[in-house]
PDB file of N, CA, C and O in Angstrom:
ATOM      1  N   UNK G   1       0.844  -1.171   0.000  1.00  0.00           N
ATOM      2  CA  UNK G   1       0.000   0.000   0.000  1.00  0.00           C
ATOM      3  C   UNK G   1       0.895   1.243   0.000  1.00  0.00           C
ATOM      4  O   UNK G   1       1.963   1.151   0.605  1.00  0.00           O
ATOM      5  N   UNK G   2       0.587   2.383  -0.602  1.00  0.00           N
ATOM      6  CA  UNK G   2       1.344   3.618  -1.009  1.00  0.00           C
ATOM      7  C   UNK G   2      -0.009   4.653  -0.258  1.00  0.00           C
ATOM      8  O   UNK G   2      -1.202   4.355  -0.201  1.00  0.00           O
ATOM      9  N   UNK G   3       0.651   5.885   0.245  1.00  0.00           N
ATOM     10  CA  UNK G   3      -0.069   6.948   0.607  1.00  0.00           C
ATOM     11  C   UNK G   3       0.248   8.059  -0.702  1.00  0.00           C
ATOM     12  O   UNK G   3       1.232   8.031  -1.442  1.00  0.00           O
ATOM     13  N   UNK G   4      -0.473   8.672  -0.724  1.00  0.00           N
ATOM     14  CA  UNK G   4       0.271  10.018  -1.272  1.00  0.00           C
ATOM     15  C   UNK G   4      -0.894  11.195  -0.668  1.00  0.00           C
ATOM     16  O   UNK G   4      -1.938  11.093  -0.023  1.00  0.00           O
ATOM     17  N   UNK G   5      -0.080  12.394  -1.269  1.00  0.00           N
ATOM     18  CA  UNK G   5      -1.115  13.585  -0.505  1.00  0.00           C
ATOM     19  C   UNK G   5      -1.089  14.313  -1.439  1.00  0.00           C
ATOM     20  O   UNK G   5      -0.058  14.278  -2.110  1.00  0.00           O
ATOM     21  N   UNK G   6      -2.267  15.324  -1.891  1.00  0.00           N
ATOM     22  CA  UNK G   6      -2.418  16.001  -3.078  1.00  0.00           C
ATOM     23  C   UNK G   6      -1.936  17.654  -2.231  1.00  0.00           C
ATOM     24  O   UNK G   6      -2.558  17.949  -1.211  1.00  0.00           O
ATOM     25  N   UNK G   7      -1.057  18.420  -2.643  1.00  0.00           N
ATOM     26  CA  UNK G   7      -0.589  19.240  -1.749  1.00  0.00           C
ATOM     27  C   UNK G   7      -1.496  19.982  -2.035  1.00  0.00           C
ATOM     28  O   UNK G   7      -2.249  20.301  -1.114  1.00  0.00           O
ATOM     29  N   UNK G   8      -1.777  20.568  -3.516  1.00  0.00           N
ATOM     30  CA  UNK G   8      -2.618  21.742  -3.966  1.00  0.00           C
ATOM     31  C   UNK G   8      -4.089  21.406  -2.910  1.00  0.00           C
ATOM     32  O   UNK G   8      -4.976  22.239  -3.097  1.00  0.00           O
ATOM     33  N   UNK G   9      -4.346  20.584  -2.119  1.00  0.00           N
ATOM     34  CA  UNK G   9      -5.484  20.535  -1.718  1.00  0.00           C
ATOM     35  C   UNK G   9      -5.627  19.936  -0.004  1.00  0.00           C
ATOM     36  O   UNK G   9      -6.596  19.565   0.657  1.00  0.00           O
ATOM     37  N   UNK G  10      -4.105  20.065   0.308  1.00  0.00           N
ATOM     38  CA  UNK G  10      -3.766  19.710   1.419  1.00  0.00           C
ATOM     39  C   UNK G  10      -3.950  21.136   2.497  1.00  0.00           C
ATOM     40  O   UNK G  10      -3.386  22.170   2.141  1.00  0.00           O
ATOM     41  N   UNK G  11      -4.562  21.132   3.493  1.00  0.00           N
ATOM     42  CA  UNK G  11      -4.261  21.768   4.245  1.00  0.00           C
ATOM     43  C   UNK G  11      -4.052  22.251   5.306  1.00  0.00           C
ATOM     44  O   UNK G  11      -4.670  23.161   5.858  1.00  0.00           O
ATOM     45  N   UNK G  12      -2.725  21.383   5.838  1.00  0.00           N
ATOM     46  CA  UNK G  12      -2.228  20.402   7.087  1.00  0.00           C
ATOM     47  C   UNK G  12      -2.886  20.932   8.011  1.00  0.00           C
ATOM     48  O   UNK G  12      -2.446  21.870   8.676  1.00  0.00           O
ATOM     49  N   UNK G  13      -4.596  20.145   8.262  1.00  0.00           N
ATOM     50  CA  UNK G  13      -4.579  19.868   9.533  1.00  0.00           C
ATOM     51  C   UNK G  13      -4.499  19.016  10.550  1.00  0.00           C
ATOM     52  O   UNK G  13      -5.200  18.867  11.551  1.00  0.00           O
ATOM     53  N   UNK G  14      -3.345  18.365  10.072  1.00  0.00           N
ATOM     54  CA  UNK G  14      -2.818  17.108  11.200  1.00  0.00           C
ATOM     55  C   UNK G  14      -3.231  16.248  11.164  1.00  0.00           C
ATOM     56  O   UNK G  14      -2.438  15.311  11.244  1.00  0.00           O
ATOM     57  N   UNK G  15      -4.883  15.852  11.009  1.00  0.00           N
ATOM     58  CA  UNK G  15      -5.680  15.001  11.217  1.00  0.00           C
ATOM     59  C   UNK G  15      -4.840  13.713  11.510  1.00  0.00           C
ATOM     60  O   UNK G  15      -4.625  13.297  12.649  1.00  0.00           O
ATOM     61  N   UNK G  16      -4.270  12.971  10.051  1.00  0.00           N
ATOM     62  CA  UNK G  16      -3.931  11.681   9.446  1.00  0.00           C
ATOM     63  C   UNK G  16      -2.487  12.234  10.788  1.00  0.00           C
ATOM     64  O   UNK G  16      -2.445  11.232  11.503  1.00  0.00           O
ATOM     65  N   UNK G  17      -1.759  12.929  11.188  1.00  0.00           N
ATOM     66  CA  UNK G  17      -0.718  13.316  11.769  1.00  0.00           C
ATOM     67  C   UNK G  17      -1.009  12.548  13.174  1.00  0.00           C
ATOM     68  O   UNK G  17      -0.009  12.073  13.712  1.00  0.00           O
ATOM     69  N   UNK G  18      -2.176  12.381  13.790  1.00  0.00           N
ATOM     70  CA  UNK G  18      -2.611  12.424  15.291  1.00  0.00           C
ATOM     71  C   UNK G  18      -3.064  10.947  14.741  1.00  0.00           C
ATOM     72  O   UNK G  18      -3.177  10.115  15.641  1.00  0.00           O
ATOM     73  N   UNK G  19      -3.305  10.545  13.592  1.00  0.00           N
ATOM     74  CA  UNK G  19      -3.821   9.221  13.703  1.00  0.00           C
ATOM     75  C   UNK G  19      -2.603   7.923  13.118  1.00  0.00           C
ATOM     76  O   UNK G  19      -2.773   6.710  13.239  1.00  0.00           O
ATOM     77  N   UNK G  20      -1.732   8.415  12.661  1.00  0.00           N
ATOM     78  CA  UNK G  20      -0.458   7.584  12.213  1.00  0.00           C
ATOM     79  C   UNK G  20       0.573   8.398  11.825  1.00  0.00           C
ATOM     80  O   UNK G  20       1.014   8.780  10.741  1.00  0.00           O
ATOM     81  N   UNK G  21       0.977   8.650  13.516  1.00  0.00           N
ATOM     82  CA  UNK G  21       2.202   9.577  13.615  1.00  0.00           C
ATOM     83  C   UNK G  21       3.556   8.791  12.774  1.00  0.00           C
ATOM     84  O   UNK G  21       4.563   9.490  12.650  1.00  0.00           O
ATOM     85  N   UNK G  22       3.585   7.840  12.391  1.00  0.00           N
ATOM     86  CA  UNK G  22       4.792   7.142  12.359  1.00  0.00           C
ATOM     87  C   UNK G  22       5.017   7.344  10.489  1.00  0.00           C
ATOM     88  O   UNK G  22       6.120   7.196   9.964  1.00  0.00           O
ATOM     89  N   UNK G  23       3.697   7.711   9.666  1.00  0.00           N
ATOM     90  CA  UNK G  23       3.473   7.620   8.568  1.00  0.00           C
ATOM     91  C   UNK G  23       3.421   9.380   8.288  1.00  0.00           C
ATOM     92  O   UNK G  23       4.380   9.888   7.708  1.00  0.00           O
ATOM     93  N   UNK G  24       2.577  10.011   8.610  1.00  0.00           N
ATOM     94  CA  UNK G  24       2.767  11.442   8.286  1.00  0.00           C
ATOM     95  C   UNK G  24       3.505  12.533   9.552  1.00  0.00           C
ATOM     96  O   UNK G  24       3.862  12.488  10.729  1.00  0.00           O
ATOM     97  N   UNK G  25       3.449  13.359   8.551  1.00  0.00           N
ATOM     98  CA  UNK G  25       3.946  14.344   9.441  1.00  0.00           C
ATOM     99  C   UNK G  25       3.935  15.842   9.392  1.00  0.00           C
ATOM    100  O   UNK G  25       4.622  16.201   8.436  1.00  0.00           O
ATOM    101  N   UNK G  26       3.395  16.923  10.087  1.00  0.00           N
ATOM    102  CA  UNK G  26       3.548  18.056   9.360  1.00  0.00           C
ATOM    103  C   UNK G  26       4.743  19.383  10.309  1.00  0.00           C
ATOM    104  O   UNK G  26       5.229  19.421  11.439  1.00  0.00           O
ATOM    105  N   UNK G  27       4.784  20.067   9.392  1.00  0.00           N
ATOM    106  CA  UNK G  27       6.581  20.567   9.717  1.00  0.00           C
ATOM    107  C   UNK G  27       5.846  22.086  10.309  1.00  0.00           C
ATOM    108  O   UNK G  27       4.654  22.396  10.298  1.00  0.00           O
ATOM    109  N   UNK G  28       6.664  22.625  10.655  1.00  0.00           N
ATOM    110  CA  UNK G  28       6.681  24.206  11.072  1.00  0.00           C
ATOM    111  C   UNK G  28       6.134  25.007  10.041  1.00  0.00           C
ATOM    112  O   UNK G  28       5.488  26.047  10.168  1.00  0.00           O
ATOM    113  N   UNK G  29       6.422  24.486   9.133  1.00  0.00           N
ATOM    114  CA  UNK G  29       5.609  25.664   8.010  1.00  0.00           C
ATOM    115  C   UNK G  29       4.250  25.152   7.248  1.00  0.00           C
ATOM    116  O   UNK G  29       3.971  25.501   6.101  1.00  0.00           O
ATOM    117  N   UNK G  30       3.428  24.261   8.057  1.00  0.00           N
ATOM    118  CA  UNK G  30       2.622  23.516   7.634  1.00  0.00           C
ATOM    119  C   UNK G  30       2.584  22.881   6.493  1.00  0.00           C
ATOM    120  O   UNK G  30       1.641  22.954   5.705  1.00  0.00           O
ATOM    121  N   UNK G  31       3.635  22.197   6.326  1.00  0.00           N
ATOM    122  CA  UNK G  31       3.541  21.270   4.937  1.00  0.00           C
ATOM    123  C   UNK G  31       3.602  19.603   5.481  1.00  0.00           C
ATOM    124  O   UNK G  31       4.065  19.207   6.551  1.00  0.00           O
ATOM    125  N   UNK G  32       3.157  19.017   4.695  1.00  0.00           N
ATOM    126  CA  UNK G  32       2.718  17.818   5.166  1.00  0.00           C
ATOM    127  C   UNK G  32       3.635  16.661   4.170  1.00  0.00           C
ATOM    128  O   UNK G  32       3.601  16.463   2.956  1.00  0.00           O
ATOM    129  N   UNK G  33       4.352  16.094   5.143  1.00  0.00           N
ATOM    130  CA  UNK G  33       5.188  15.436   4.738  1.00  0.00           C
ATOM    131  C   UNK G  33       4.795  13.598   4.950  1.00  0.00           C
ATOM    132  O   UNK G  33       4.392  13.203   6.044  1.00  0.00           O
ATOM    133  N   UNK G  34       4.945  12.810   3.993  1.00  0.00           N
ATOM    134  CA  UNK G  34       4.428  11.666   4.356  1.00  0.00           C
ATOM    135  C   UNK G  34       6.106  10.843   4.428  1.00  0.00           C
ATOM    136  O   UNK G  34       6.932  10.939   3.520  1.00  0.00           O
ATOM    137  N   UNK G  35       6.284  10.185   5.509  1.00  0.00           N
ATOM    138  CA  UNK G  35       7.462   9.741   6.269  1.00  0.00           C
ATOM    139  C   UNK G  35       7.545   8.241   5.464  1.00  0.00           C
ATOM    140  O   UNK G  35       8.517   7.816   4.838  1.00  0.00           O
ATOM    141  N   UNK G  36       6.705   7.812   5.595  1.00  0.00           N
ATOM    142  CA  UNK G  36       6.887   6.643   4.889  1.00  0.00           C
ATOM    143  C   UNK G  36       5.708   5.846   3.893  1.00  0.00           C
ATOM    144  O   UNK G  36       4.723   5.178   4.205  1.00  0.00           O
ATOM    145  N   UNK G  37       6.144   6.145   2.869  1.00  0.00           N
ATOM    146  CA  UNK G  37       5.286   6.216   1.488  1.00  0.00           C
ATOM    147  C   UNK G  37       4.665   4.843   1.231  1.00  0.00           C
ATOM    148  O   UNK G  37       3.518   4.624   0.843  1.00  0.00           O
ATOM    149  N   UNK G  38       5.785   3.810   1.562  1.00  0.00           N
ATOM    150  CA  UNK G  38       5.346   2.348   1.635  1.00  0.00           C
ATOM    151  C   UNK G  38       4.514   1.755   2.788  1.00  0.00           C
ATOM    152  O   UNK G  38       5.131   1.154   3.667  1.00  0.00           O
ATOM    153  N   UNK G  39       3.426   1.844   2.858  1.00  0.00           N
ATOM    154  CA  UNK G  39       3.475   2.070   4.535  1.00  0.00           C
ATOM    155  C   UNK G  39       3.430  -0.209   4.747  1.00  0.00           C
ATOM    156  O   UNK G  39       3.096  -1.141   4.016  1.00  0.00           O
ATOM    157  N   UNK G  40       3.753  -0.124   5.569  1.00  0.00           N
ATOM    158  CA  UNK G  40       3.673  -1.683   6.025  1.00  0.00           C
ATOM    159  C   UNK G  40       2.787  -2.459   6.401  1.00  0.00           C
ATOM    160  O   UNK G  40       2.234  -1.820   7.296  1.00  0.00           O
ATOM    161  N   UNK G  41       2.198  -3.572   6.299  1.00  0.00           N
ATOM    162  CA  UNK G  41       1.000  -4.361   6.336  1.00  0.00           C
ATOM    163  C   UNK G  41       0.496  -4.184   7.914  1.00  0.00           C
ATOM    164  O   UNK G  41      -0.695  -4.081   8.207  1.00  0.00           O
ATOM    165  N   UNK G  42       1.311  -4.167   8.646  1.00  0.00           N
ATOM    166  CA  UNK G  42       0.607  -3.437  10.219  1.00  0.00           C
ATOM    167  C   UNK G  42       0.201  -2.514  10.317  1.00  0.00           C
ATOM    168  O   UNK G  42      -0.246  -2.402  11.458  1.00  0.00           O
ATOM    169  N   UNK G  43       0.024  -1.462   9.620  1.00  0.00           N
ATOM    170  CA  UNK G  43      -0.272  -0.188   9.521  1.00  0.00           C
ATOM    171  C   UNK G  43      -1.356  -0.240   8.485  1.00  0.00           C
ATOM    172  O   UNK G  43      -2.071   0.761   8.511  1.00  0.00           O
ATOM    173  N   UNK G  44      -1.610  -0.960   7.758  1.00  0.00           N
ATOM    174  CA  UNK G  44      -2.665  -0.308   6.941  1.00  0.00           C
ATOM    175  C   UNK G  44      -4.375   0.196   7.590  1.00  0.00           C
ATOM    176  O   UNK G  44      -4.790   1.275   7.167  1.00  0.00           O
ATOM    177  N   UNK G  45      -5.191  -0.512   8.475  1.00  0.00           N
ATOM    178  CA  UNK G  45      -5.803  -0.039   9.097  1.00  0.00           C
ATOM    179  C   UNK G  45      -5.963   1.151   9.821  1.00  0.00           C
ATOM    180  O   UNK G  45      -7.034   1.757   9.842  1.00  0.00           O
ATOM    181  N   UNK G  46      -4.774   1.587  10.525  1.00  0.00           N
ATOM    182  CA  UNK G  46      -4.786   2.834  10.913  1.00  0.00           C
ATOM    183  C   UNK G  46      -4.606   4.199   9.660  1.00  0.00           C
ATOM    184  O   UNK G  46      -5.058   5.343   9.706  1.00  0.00           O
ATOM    185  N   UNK G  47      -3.951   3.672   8.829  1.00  0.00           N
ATOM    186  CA  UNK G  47      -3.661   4.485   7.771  1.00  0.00           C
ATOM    187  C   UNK G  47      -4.748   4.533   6.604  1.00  0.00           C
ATOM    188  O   UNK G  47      -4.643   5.391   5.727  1.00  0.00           O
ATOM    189  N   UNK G  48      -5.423   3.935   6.598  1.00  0.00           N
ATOM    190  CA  UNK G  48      -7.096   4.222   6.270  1.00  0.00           C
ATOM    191  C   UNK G  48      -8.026   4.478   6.473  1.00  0.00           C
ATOM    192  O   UNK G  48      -9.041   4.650   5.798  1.00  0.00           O
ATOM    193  N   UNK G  49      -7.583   4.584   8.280  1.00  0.00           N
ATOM    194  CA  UNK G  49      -8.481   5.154   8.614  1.00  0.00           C
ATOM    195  C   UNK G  49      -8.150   6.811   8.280  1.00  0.00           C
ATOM    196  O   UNK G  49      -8.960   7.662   7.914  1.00  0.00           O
ATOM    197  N   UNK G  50      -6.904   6.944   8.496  1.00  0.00           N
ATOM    198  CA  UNK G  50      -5.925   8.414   8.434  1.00  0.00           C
ATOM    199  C   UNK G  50      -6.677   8.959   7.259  1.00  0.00           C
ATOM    200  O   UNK G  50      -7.402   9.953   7.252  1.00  0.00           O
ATOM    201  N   UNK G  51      -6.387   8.140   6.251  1.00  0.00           N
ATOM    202  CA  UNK G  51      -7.019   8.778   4.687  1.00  0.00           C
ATOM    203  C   UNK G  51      -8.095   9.384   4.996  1.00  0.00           C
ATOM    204  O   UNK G  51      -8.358  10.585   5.049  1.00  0.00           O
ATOM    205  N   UNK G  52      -8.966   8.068   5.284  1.00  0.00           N
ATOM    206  CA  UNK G  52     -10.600   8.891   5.337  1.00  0.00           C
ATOM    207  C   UNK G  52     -11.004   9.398   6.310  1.00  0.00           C
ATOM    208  O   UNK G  52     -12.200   9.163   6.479  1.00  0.00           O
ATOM    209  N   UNK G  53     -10.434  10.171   7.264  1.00  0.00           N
ATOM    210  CA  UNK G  53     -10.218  11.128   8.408  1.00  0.00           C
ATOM    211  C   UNK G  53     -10.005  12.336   7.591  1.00  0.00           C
ATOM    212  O   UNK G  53     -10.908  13.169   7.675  1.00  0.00           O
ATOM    213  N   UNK G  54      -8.918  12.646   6.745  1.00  0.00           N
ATOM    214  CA  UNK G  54      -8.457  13.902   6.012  1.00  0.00           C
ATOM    215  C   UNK G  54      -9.892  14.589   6.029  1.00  0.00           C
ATOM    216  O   UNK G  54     -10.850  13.921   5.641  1.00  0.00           O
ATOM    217  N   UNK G  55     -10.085  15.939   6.479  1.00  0.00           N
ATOM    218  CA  UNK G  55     -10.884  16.931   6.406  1.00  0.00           C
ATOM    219  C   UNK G  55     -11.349  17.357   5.112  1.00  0.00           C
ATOM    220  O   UNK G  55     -12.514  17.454   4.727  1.00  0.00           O
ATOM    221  N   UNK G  56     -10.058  17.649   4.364  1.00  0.00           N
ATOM    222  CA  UNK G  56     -10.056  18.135   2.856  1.00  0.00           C
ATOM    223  C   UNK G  56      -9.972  17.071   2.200  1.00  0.00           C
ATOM    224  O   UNK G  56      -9.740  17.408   1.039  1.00  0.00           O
ATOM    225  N   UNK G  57     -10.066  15.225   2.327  1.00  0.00           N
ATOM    226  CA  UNK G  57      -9.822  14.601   1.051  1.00  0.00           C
ATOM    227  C   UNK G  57      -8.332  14.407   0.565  1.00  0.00           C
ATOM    228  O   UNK G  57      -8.075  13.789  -0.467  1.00  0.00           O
ATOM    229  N   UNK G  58      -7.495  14.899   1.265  1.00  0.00           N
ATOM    230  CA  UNK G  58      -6.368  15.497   0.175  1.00  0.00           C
ATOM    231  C   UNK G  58      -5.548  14.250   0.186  1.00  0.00           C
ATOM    232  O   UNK G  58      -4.448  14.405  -0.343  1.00  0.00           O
ATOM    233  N   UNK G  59      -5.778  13.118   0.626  1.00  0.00           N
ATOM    234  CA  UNK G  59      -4.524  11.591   1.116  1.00  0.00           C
ATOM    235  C   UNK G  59      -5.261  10.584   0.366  1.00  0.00           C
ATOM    236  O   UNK G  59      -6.393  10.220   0.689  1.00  0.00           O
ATOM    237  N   UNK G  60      -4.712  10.201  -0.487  1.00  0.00           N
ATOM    238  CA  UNK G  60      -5.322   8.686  -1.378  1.00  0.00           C
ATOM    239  C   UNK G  60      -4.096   7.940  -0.844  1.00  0.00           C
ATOM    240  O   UNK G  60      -3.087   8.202  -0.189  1.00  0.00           O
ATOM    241  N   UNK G  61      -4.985   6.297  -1.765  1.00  0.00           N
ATOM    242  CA  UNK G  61      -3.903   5.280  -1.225  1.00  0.00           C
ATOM    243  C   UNK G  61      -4.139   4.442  -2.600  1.00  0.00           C
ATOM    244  O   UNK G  61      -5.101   4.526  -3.364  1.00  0.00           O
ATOM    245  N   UNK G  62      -3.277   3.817  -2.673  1.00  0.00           N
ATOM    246  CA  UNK G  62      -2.866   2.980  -3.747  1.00  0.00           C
ATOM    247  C   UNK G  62      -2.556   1.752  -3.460  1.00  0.00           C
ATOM    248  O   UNK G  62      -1.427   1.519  -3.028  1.00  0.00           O
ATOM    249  N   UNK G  63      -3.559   0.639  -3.654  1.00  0.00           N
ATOM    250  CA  UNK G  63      -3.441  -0.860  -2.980  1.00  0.00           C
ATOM    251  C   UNK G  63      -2.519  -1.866  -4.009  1.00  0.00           C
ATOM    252  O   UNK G  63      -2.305  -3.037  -3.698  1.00  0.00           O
TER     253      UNK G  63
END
């Protein structure tokens, strides 16, 4: 499974940040950085949930 984040439509509010700290992340200047792109078969549950948490939509996943 792959995350990605659409930036033009991102607008870090943490959400996916507070729900799979280990996978995203957002920086001092509110940009939203995804830590680990591959994410690992233990993680996918939380990280779908992360997706469809996003406020704005802005985090797809790629199975």
């Amino acid at each position: 499974m792959k995350v990605k984040v659409d930036e033009m439509v991102c607008e870090a509010n943490a959400v996916c940040m507070g729900l799979a700290p280990e996978v995203f992340d957002v920086d001092d200047d509110d940009q939203l950085h995804i830590l680990l792109p591959d994410v690992p078969p233990e993680m996918h549950d939380r990280v779908r949930h992360a997706v469809r948490s996003c406020p704005k939509a802005a985090l797809s996943l790629e199975e």
